[in-house]
Amino acid sequence: EVQLVESGGGLAQPGRSLRLSCSCSGFFFGDFAVSWFRQAPGKGLEWLGFIKSKLYGGTTNYAASVKGRVTISRDDSKSIAYLEINSLKTEDTAVYYCTRDELYRGYYYMDVWGKGTTVTVSS
Amino acid sequence: SYEVTQPPSVSVSPGQTATITCSGDQLGYKNPCWYQQKPGQSPVLVIYQDNKRPSGIPEQFSASHSENTATLTISGTQALDEADYYCQVWDSSTASVVFGGGTKLTVL
């Protein structure tokens, strides 16, 4: 069974950093890109960025709204992707999801989602 | 940046057909996909690659698209289809994933 499990959420203080993990199983992790999303309470889905598979260079791209404050990385030997958020703000409070990204004719879409991990930023 | 527009809400009577649209410049050429998110759950892909359904997604879900619009159609709508539905495209010019704001489907 294909599974993505996010972890690392919890209560964090403004200004601090947080690293979330996305542990993957049931498929060959190295073949897929991984995206990170978040969803603030009562709001829609916000794409934060993604990391391509090594086959496509392992490069990253980020949403303009978080560029410079977020870093996505991957460890193919452990089948884990990471999301690091710096200089946390209260507005970063959200459920954070990772996804397995399929590539079709040059277009990415998200075929499997994790259950999410909740991050609350508060002093 | 590229924008995808969806109506905030759509209502449908049980057993009827619901249609949810999303629009954007040249959206039909950007591989529009659709996701369903029920309260308290993570999103689920329901339509991909034009009009394919992942395993486990019933035939009542279908989609179409024209140059600037994509449409998700849910036939024989039931109460369990109540959810938020999101349209997603890939903007190759910025190598970015773009989601619409979501449409809340209510089955009255």
Tab-separated table of C-alpha atoms in Angstrom:
chain	number	residue	atom	x	y	z
A	1	GLU	CA	0.000	0.000	0.000
A	2	VAL	CA	1.281	3.423	-0.955
A	3	GLN	CA	1.584	5.595	2.151
A	4	LEU	CA	2.871	9.039	3.009
A	5	VAL	CA	3.093	9.951	6.682
A	6	GLU	CA	3.876	13.460	7.832
A	7	SER	CA	5.426	14.131	11.219
A	8	GLY	CA	7.121	16.893	13.154
A	9	GLY	CA	4.147	19.153	13.708
A	10	GLY	CA	3.129	20.653	17.017
A	11	LEU	CA	3.354	23.931	18.860
A	12	ALA	CA	6.132	26.260	17.763
A	13	GLN	CA	7.073	29.778	18.778
A	14	PRO	CA	7.107	32.716	16.378
A	15	GLY	CA	10.527	33.345	14.933
A	16	ARG	CA	11.716	29.788	15.420
A	17	SER	CA	12.280	27.108	12.773
A	18	LEU	CA	10.508	23.808	12.242
A	19	ARG	CA	11.302	20.747	10.164
A	20	LEU	CA	8.569	18.421	9.007
A	21	SER	CA	9.164	14.947	7.631
A	22	CYS	CA	7.259	12.945	5.047
A	23	SER	CA	7.978	9.228	5.358
A	24	CYS	CA	7.005	7.249	2.277
A	25	SER	CA	6.422	3.559	1.704
A	26	GLY	CA	4.838	1.177	-0.769
A	27	PHE	CA	6.524	2.605	-3.857
A	28	PHE	CA	9.968	3.457	-5.183
A	29	PHE	CA	10.422	6.877	-3.599
A	30	GLY	CA	13.287	7.872	-5.869
A	31	ASP	CA	11.089	7.812	-8.961
A	32	PHE	CA	8.725	10.537	-7.788
A	33	ALA	CA	8.631	14.233	-7.057
A	34	VAL	CA	7.192	15.336	-3.712
A	35	SER	CA	5.193	18.475	-2.986
A	36	TRP	CA	4.322	20.149	0.283
A	37	PHE	CA	1.023	21.913	0.878
A	38	ARG	CA	-0.655	23.557	3.798
A	39	GLN	CA	-4.208	24.390	4.719
A	40	ALA	CA	-4.954	27.062	7.275
A	41	PRO	CA	-8.111	26.566	9.365
A	42	GLY	CA	-11.175	27.056	7.174
A	43	LYS	CA	-9.083	27.926	4.115
A	44	GLY	CA	-8.139	26.303	0.835
A	45	LEU	CA	-5.044	24.388	-0.172
A	46	GLU	CA	-1.792	26.297	-0.592
A	47	TRP	CA	1.082	24.740	-2.525
A	48	LEU	CA	4.399	25.540	-0.859
A	49	GLY	CA	6.828	23.913	-3.233
A	50	PHE	CA	8.205	20.652	-4.510
A	51	ILE	CA	11.322	18.668	-5.155
A	52	LYS	CA	11.794	16.690	-8.346
A	53	SER	CA	13.148	13.186	-8.491
A	54	LYS	CA	16.901	12.803	-9.038
A	55	LEU	CA	16.075	11.559	-12.534
A	56	TYR	CA	14.903	15.094	-13.295
A	57	GLY	CA	17.696	16.790	-11.407
A	58	GLY	CA	16.306	16.738	-7.865
A	59	THR	CA	15.695	20.469	-8.144
A	60	THR	CA	13.224	22.447	-6.088
A	61	ASN	CA	10.750	25.194	-6.779
A	62	TYR	CA	8.800	27.225	-4.259
A	63	ALA	CA	5.673	29.325	-4.145
A	64	ALA	CA	6.384	33.029	-4.169
A	65	SER	CA	4.561	33.426	-0.858
A	66	VAL	CA	7.140	31.338	1.039
A	67	LYS	CA	10.243	31.550	-1.145
A	68	GLY	CA	13.307	32.286	0.943
A	69	ARG	CA	11.711	31.019	4.132
A	70	VAL	CA	11.082	27.398	3.151
A	71	THR	CA	13.444	24.622	2.116
A	72	ILE	CA	12.435	21.244	0.732
A	73	SER	CA	14.897	18.367	0.625
A	74	ARG	CA	14.857	14.613	0.201
A	75	ASP	CA	16.783	11.565	1.354
A	76	ASP	CA	16.141	8.829	-1.176
A	77	SER	CA	18.045	6.280	0.940
A	78	LYS	CA	15.430	6.711	3.676
A	79	SER	CA	12.415	7.462	1.436
A	80	ILE	CA	11.823	10.692	3.336
A	81	ALA	CA	11.157	14.228	2.187
A	82	TYR	CA	11.568	17.247	4.443
A	83	LEU	CA	10.068	20.709	4.731
A	84	GLU	CA	11.905	23.290	6.786
A	85	ILE	CA	10.201	26.568	7.617
A	86	ASN	CA	12.207	29.420	9.081
A	87	SER	CA	11.138	32.577	10.918
A	88	LEU	CA	7.780	31.094	11.816
A	89	LYS	CA	4.793	33.418	11.917
A	90	THR	CA	1.374	32.933	13.432
A	91	GLU	CA	0.055	32.842	9.860
A	92	ASP	CA	1.975	29.590	9.336
A	93	THR	CA	-0.540	27.827	11.572
A	94	ALA	CA	-2.034	25.115	9.365
A	95	VAL	CA	-2.251	21.449	8.545
A	96	TYR	CA	0.751	20.513	6.409
A	97	TYR	CA	0.471	17.795	3.767
A	98	CYS	CA	3.016	16.074	1.561
A	99	THR	CA	2.093	14.448	-1.725
A	100	ARG	CA	3.490	12.023	-4.246
A	101	ASP	CA	3.609	13.799	-7.570
A	102	GLU	CA	3.039	12.081	-10.872
A	103	LEU	CA	4.469	13.491	-14.092
A	104	TYR	CA	2.362	13.314	-17.251
A	105	ARG	CA	3.451	14.942	-20.498
A	106	GLY	CA	5.450	17.488	-18.531
A	107	TYR	CA	2.659	18.274	-16.085
A	108	TYR	CA	2.638	17.366	-12.409
A	109	TYR	CA	-0.361	16.272	-10.409
A	110	MET	CA	-0.714	14.854	-6.902
A	111	ASP	CA	-1.894	11.254	-6.892
A	112	VAL	CA	-1.356	10.373	-3.222
A	113	TRP	CA	-1.675	12.590	-0.137
A	114	GLY	CA	-0.594	12.068	3.410
A	115	LYS	CA	-2.973	12.607	6.317
A	116	GLY	CA	-1.220	15.792	7.354
A	117	THR	CA	0.481	17.138	10.454
A	118	THR	CA	-0.763	20.162	12.359
A	119	VAL	CA	1.505	23.103	13.071
A	120	THR	CA	0.423	25.775	15.532
A	121	VAL	CA	2.556	28.881	15.821
A	122	SER	CA	1.922	30.739	19.019
A	123	SER	CA	3.837	32.312	21.858
B	1	SER	CA	1.223	34.539	-11.268
B	2	TYR	CA	-1.287	32.158	-12.817
B	3	GLU	CA	-4.764	32.142	-11.292
B	4	VAL	CA	-7.503	29.512	-11.254
B	5	THR	CA	-11.024	30.633	-10.391
B	6	GLN	CA	-13.756	28.448	-8.922
B	7	PRO	CA	-17.201	29.346	-7.584
B	8	PRO	CA	-17.194	29.239	-3.759
B	9	SER	CA	-20.249	27.026	-3.584
B	10	VAL	CA	-22.553	24.817	-5.627
B	11	SER	CA	-25.813	23.233	-4.469
B	12	VAL	CA	-27.539	20.214	-5.932
B	13	SER	CA	-30.534	18.045	-5.053
B	14	PRO	CA	-29.981	14.370	-4.260
B	15	GLY	CA	-29.893	12.240	-7.401
B	16	GLN	CA	-29.260	15.207	-9.675
B	17	THR	CA	-26.100	16.114	-11.574
B	18	ALA	CA	-23.664	18.586	-10.086
B	19	THR	CA	-21.286	20.594	-12.236
B	20	ILE	CA	-18.310	22.446	-10.835
B	21	THR	CA	-16.229	24.675	-13.048
B	22	CYS	CA	-12.837	26.274	-12.892
B	23	SER	CA	-11.451	28.845	-15.240
B	24	GLY	CA	-8.148	30.412	-16.168
B	25	ASP	CA	-6.195	31.597	-19.152
B	26	GLN	CA	-5.501	28.628	-21.436
B	27	LEU	CA	-6.469	26.380	-18.504
B	28	GLY	CA	-7.554	23.547	-20.765
B	29	TYR	CA	-3.967	23.142	-21.973
B	30	LYS	CA	-2.546	22.822	-18.453
B	31	ASN	CA	-3.715	19.308	-17.569
B	32	PRO	CA	-6.531	20.227	-15.156
B	33	CYS	CA	-7.083	17.707	-12.374
B	34	TRP	CA	-9.712	17.509	-9.655
B	35	TYR	CA	-9.514	16.678	-5.953
B	36	GLN	CA	-12.177	15.961	-3.367
B	37	GLN	CA	-11.706	16.898	0.282
B	38	LYS	CA	-14.225	15.868	2.890
B	39	PRO	CA	-14.271	17.584	6.300
B	40	GLY	CA	-11.379	16.515	8.493
B	41	GLN	CA	-9.771	14.459	5.736
B	42	SER	CA	-6.909	14.966	3.336
B	43	PRO	CA	-7.631	15.627	-0.356
B	44	VAL	CA	-8.161	12.742	-2.747
B	45	LEU	CA	-7.464	12.810	-6.481
B	46	VAL	CA	-10.685	12.075	-8.376
B	47	ILE	CA	-9.840	13.058	-11.979
B	48	TYR	CA	-6.478	13.182	-13.757
B	49	GLN	CA	-5.068	13.047	-17.304
B	50	ASP	CA	-8.113	14.648	-18.950
B	51	ASN	CA	-10.818	12.299	-17.682
B	52	LYS	CA	-9.241	9.331	-15.913
B	53	ARG	CA	-10.372	8.152	-12.478
B	54	PRO	CA	-7.984	6.587	-9.967
B	55	SER	CA	-8.849	3.159	-8.667
B	56	GLY	CA	-11.751	3.373	-6.235
B	57	ILE	CA	-13.274	6.539	-7.661
B	58	PRO	CA	-16.783	5.773	-8.959
B	59	GLU	CA	-17.895	6.305	-12.550
B	60	GLN	CA	-20.250	9.081	-11.435
B	61	PHE	CA	-17.238	11.413	-11.550
B	62	SER	CA	-16.252	12.721	-14.968
B	63	ALA	CA	-14.600	15.806	-16.373
B	64	SER	CA	-14.169	17.815	-19.515
B	65	HIS	CA	-12.334	20.943	-20.543
B	66	SER	CA	-12.289	23.595	-23.189
B	67	GLU	CA	-9.708	26.275	-23.903
B	68	ASN	CA	-10.177	28.278	-20.689
B	69	THR	CA	-12.491	26.153	-18.564
B	70	ALA	CA	-12.546	22.758	-16.896
B	71	THR	CA	-15.701	21.114	-15.595
B	72	LEU	CA	-16.167	18.369	-13.035
B	73	THR	CA	-19.462	16.531	-13.350
B	74	ILE	CA	-20.889	14.370	-10.579
B	75	SER	CA	-23.905	12.383	-11.685
B	76	GLY	CA	-26.460	10.902	-9.297
B	77	THR	CA	-25.145	13.077	-6.485
B	78	GLN	CA	-25.535	11.673	-2.979
B	79	ALA	CA	-25.071	13.131	0.490
B	80	LEU	CA	-21.682	11.413	0.751
B	81	ASP	CA	-20.483	13.518	-2.199
B	82	GLU	CA	-20.697	16.654	-0.060
B	83	ALA	CA	-17.156	17.969	0.049
B	84	ASP	CA	-14.840	20.693	-1.129
B	85	TYR	CA	-13.657	20.198	-4.680
B	86	TYR	CA	-10.431	21.683	-5.967
B	87	CYS	CA	-9.197	22.187	-9.512
B	88	GLN	CA	-5.434	21.988	-10.043
B	89	VAL	CA	-3.194	22.767	-12.981
B	90	TRP	CA	0.518	22.832	-13.648
B	91	ASP	CA	1.871	26.185	-14.749
B	92	SER	CA	4.885	25.226	-16.830
B	93	SER	CA	5.980	28.855	-17.272
B	94	THR	CA	6.795	29.076	-13.548
B	95	ALA	CA	7.116	25.332	-12.827
B	96	SER	CA	4.413	25.734	-10.197
B	97	VAL	CA	1.377	23.871	-8.977
B	98	VAL	CA	-1.721	26.069	-8.959
B	99	PHE	CA	-4.940	25.261	-7.138
B	100	GLY	CA	-8.274	26.965	-7.401
B	101	GLY	CA	-9.825	28.295	-4.225
B	102	GLY	CA	-12.152	25.311	-3.941
B	103	THR	CA	-15.892	24.811	-4.356
B	104	LYS	CA	-18.066	23.599	-1.513
B	105	LEU	CA	-20.641	21.151	-2.849
B	106	THR	CA	-23.826	20.963	-0.827
B	107	VAL	CA	-26.397	18.255	-1.448
B	108	LEU	CA	-29.705	19.695	-0.298
